[in-house]
Coordinates of C-alpha atoms in Angstrom, one line a residue:
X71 CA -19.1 -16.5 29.9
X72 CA -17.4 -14.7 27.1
X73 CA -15.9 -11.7 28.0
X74 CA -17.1 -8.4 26.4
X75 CA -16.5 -4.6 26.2
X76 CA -19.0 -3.9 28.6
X77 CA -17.4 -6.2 30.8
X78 CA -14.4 -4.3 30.4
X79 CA -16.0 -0.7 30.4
X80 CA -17.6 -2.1 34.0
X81 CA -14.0 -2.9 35.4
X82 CA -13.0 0.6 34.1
X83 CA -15.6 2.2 35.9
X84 CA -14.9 0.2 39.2
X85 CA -11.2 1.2 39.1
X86 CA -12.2 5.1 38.6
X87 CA -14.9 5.1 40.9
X88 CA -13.3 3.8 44.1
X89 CA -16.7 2.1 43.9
X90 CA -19.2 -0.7 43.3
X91 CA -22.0 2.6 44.0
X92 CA -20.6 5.3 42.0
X93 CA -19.4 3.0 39.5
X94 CA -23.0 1.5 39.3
X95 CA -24.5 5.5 39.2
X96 CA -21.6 6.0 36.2
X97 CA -22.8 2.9 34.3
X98 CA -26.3 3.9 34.7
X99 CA -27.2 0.3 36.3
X100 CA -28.5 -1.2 39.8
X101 CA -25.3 -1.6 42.8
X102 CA -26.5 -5.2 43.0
X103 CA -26.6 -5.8 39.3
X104 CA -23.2 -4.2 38.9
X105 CA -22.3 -6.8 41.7
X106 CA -23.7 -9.9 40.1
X107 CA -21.8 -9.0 37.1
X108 CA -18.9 -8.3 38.6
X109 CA -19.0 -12.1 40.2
X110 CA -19.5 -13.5 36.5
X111 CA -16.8 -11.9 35.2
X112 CA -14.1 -12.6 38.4
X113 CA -15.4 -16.5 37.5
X114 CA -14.3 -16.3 34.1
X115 CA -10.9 -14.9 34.7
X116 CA -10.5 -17.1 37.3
X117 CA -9.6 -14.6 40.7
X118 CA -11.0 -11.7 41.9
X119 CA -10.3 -8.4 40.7
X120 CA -10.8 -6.3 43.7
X121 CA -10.4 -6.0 47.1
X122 CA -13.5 -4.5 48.3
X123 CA -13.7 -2.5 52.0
X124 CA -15.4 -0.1 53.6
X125 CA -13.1 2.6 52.3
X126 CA -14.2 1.3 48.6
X127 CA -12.4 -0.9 45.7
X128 CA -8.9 -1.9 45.1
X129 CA -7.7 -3.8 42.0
X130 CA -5.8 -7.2 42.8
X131 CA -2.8 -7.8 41.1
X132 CA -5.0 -9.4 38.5
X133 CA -6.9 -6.9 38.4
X134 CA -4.2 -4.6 37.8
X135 CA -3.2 -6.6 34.7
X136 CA -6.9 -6.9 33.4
X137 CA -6.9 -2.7 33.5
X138 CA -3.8 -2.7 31.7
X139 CA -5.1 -4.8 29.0
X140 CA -8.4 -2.5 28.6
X141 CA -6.6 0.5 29.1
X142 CA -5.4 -0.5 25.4
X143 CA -8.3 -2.7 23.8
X144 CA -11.2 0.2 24.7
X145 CA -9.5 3.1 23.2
X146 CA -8.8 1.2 19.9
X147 CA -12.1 0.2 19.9
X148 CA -13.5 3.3 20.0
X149 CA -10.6 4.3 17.3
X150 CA -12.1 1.9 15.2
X151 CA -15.8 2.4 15.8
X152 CA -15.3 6.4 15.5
X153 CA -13.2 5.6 12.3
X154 CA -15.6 3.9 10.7
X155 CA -18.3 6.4 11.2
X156 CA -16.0 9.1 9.2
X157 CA -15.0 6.1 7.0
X158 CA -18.9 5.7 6.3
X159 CA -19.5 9.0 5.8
X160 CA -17.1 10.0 3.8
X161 CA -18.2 7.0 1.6
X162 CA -21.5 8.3 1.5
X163 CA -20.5 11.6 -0.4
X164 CA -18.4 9.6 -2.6
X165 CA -20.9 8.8 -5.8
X166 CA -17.3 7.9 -8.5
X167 CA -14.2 7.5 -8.2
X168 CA -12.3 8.2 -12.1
X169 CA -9.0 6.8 -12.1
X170 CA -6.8 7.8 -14.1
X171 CA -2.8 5.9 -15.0
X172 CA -0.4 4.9 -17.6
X173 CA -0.8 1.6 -19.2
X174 CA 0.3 -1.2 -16.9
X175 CA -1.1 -4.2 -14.6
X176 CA -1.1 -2.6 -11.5
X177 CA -3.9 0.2 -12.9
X178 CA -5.6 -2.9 -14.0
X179 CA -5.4 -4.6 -10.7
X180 CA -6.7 -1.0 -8.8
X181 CA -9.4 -0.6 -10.7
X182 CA -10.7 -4.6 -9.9
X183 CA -10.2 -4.0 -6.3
X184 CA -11.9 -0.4 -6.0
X185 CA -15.2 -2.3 -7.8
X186 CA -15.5 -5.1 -5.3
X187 CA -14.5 -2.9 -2.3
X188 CA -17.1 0.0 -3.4
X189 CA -19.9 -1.5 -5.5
X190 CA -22.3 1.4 -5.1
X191 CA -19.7 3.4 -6.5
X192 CA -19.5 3.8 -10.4
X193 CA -15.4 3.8 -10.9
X194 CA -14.2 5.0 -14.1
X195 CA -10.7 4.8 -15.6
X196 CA -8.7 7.2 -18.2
X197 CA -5.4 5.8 -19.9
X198 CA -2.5 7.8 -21.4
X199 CA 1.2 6.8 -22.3
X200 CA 2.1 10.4 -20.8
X201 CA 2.1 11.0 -17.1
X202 CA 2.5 14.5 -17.3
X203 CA -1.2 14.7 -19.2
X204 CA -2.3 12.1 -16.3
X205 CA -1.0 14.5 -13.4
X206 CA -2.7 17.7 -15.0
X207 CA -6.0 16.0 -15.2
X208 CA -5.3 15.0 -12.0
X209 CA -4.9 18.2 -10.7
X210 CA -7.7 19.8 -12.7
X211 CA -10.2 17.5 -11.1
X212 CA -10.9 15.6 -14.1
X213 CA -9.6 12.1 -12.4
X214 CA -9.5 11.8 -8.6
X215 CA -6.7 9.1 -8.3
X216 CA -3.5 9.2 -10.5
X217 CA -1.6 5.7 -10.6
X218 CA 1.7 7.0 -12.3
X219 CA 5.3 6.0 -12.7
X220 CA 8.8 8.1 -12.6
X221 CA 12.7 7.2 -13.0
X222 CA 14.5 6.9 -10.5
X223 CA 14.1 10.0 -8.0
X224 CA 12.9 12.6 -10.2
X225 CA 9.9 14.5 -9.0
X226 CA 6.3 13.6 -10.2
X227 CA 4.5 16.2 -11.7
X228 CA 2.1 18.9 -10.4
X229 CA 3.6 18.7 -7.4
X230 CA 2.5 21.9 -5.5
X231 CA -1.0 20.9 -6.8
X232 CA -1.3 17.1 -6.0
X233 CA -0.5 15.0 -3.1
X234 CA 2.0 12.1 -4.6
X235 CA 2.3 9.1 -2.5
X236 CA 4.6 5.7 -2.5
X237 CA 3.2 2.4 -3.7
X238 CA 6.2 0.7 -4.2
X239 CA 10.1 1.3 -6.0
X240 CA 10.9 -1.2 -9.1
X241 CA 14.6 -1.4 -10.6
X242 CA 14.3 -1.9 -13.7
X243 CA 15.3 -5.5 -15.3
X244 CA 16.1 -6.6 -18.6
X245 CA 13.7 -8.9 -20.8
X246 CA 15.5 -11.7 -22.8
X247 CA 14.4 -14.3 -25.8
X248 CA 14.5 -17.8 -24.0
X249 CA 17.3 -18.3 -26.1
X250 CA 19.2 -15.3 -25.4
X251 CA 22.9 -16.5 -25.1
X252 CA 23.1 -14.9 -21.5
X253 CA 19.2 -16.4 -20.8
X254 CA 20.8 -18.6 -18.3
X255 CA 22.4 -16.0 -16.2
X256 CA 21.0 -14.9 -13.1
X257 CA 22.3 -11.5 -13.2
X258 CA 23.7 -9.4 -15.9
X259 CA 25.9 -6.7 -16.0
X260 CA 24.8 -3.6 -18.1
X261 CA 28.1 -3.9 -19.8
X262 CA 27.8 -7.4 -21.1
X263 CA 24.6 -5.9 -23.6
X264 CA 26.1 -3.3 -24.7
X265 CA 26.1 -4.9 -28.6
X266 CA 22.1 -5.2 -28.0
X267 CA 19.7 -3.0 -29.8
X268 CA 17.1 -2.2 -27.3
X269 CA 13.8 -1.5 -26.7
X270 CA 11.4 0.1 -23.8
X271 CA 7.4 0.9 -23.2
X272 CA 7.3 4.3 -24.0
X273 CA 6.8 7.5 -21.6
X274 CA 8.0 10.7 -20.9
X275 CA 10.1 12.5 -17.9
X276 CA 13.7 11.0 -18.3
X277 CA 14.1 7.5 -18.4
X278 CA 15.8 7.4 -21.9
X279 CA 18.2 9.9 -20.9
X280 CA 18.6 8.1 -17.4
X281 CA 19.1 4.9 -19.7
X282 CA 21.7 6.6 -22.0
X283 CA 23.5 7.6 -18.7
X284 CA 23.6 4.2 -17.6
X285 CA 24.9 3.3 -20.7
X286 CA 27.7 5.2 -20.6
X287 CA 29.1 5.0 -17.0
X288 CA 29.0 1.3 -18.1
X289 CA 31.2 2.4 -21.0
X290 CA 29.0 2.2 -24.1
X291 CA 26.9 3.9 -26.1
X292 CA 23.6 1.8 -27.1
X293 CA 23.2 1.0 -30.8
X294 CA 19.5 2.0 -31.1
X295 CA 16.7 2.4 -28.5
X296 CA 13.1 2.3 -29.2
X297 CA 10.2 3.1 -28.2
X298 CA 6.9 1.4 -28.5
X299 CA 3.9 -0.1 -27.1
X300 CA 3.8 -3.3 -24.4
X301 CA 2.8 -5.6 -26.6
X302 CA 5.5 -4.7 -29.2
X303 CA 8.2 -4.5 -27.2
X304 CA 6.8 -8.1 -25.6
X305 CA 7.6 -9.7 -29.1
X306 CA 10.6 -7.8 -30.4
X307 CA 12.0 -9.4 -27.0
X308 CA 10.8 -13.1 -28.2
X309 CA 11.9 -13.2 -31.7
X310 CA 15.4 -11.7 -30.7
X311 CA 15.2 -8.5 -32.5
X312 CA 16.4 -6.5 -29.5
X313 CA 16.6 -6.7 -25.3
X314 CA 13.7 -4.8 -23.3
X315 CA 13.9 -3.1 -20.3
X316 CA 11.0 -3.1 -18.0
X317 CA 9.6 -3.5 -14.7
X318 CA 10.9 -6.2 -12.2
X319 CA 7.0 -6.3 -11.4
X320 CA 6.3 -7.1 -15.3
X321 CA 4.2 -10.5 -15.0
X322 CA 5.6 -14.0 -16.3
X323 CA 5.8 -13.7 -20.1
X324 CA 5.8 -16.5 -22.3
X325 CA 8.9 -17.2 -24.3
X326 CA 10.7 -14.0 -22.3
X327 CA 13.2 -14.3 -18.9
X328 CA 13.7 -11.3 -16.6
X329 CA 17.2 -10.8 -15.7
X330 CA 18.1 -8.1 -12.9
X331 CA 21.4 -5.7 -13.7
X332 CA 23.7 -5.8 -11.3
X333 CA 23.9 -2.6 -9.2
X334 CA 20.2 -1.4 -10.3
X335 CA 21.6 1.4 -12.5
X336 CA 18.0 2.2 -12.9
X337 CA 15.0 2.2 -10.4
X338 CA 11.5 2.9 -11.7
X339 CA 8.7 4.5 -8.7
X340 CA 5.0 4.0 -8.3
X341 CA 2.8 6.5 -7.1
X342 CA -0.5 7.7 -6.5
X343 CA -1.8 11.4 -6.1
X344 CA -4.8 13.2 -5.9
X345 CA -5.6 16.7 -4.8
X346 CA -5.2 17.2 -1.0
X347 CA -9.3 17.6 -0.3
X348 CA -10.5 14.4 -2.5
X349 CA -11.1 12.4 -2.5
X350 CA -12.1 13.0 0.9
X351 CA -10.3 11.0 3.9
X352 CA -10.2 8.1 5.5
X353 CA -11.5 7.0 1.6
X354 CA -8.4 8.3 -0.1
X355 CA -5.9 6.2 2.6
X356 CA -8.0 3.2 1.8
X357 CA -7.7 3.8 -1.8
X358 CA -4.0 4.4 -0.8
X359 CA -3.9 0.3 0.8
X360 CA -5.9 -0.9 -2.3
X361 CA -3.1 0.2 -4.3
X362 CA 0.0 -1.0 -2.2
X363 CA -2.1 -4.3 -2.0
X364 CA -2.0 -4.5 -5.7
X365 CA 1.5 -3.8 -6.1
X366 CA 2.5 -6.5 -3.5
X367 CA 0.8 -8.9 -5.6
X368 CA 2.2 -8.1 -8.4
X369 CA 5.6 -8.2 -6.6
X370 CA 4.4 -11.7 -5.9
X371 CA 4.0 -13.0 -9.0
X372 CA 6.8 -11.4 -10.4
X373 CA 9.7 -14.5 -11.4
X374 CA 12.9 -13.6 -9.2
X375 CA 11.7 -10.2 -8.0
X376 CA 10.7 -11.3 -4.0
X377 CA 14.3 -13.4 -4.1
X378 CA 15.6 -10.6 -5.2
X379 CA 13.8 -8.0 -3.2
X380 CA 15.4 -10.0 -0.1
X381 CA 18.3 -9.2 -0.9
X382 CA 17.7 -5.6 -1.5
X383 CA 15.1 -4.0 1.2
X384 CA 15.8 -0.6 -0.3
X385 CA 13.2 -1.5 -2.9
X386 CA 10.1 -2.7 -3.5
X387 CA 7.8 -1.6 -0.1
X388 CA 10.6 0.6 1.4
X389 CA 9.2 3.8 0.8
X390 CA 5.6 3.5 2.4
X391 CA 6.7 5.1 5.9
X392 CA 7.4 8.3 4.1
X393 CA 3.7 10.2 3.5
X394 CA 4.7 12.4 0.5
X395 CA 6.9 11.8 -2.4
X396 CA 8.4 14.5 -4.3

């Protein structure tokens, strides 16, 4: 015999009770039934659970540690079961989810795993190089998830309007030609480009100023800095027209290496936000997971990021415990 809940709920009962009777009057079952079962399940565990008397039912020391063991596996079950009633209802009034992000494989990757996870759900998807114009149809209601990205620790927008959440921190790494004289390095210091004309995704908030800032605590001024779209940047970067700065999670790129820069002068956040009452809970959280999943595999096939992310824990994952980012 298997063990089951109900097994478990019956030892519960016996234990409260005092009593094969009351417990049977509890359970809404026969005495003798209660008793038979009772035998079945002692014979599975291998001893006998109580000591039974005229003045009622005492647990044996292996009983003791059976009722420990359901005193935690019952209540989670119900957890889960009353969970995933809210989960199921909540899913119920969800009819679309419109997602809305900057340009990049981990909006991509969201949008994949909210189809398969909700198929009766028609999930739409809105794209803009700016994430302040992503944030305010965020907070308007005109997208119900915002996938966004901000340097370092400035705040995301709309920020008294939208709850912003961590997926995951990126420093920021350097993109070089294969045939970069410093390819072969495996870290650089920001110093040792500082004759490199450069070149970046663009966005707003203040990365380039962040960048500039870098630039010159490392003692330089950069030479030019532009500004252009992924798959620009991608081939400036391959025919050695200038060095790019991007995402440690930017996937393998054919005829590019990713260097890191010693001391992560710059650090690059992903985050999602929504208004506070949709979409509605426990959907949002799992929407929430869907997203941290995504960014962990993107961490995963990211050359030298998890090597390096082992050696810096203050990255990557770190900021999940904390609910709200701001």
């Amino acid at each position: 015999m298997e063990l089951e809940l109900r097994h478990l709920k019956a030892i519960r009962a016996i234990a409260e009770t005092g009593s094969l009777n009351k417990a049977a009057g509890l359970l809404g079952v026969a005495q003798p039934a209660l008793s038979t079962q009772l035998k079945r399940i002692e014979r599975a565990l291998g001893g006998a659970l109580f000591l039974r008397d005229r003045s009622g039912a005492r647990p044996t020391p292996l009983g003791e540690l059976v009722l420990e063991r359901a005193q935690v596996v019952l209540p989670a079950v119900q957890e889960l079961q009353d969970e995933a009633i809210r989960f199921a209802r909540a899913m119920g009034s969800v009819r679309r989810l419109r997602v809305g992000g900057t340009h990049g494989p981990l909006l991509g990757g969201l949008v994949d795993k909210l189809t398969t996870a909700y198929p009766d759900v028609s999930v739409g998807l809105h794209t803009a190089w700016s994430v302040a114009e992503i944030s305010s149809l965020a907070a308007a209601g005109r997208v119900d998830i915002a996938l966004i990205g901000v340097c370092g620790q400035s705040p995301p927008p709309e920020g008294d309007r939208l709850l912003w959440q961590p997926v995951g921190t990126d420093p920021v790494f350097v993109m070089l030609a294969e045939g970069h004289p410093r390819a072969a390095e495996r870290e650089l210091e920001l110093a040792q480009l500082a004759g490199e004309r450069w070149v970046s995704a663009p966005g707003d908030g203040c990365f380039g100023d962040c960048f500039v800032a870098a630039c010159s605590r490392a003692g330089f001024s950069p030479a030019s800095f532009y500004e252009t779209d992924v798959a620009a940047c991608v081939h400036l970067v391959q025919v050695g027209t200038a060095v790019g700065l991007c995402r440690a999670t930017l996937p393998p790129t054919p005829g590019v290496v990713v260097r890191p820069l010693a001391g992560a002068p710059l650090s690059w956040r992903h985050l999602l936000g929504r208004r506070p009452d949709s979409p509605p809970e426990p959907v949002a959280t799992d929407i929430l997971g869907h997203a941290r999943g995504v960014y962990g595999e993107a961490v995963r096939r990211s050359a030298g990021f998890p090597a390096w992310l082992a050696e810096h824990p203050e990255f990557g994952t770190a900021s999940w415990p904390g609910s709200a980012a701001s």
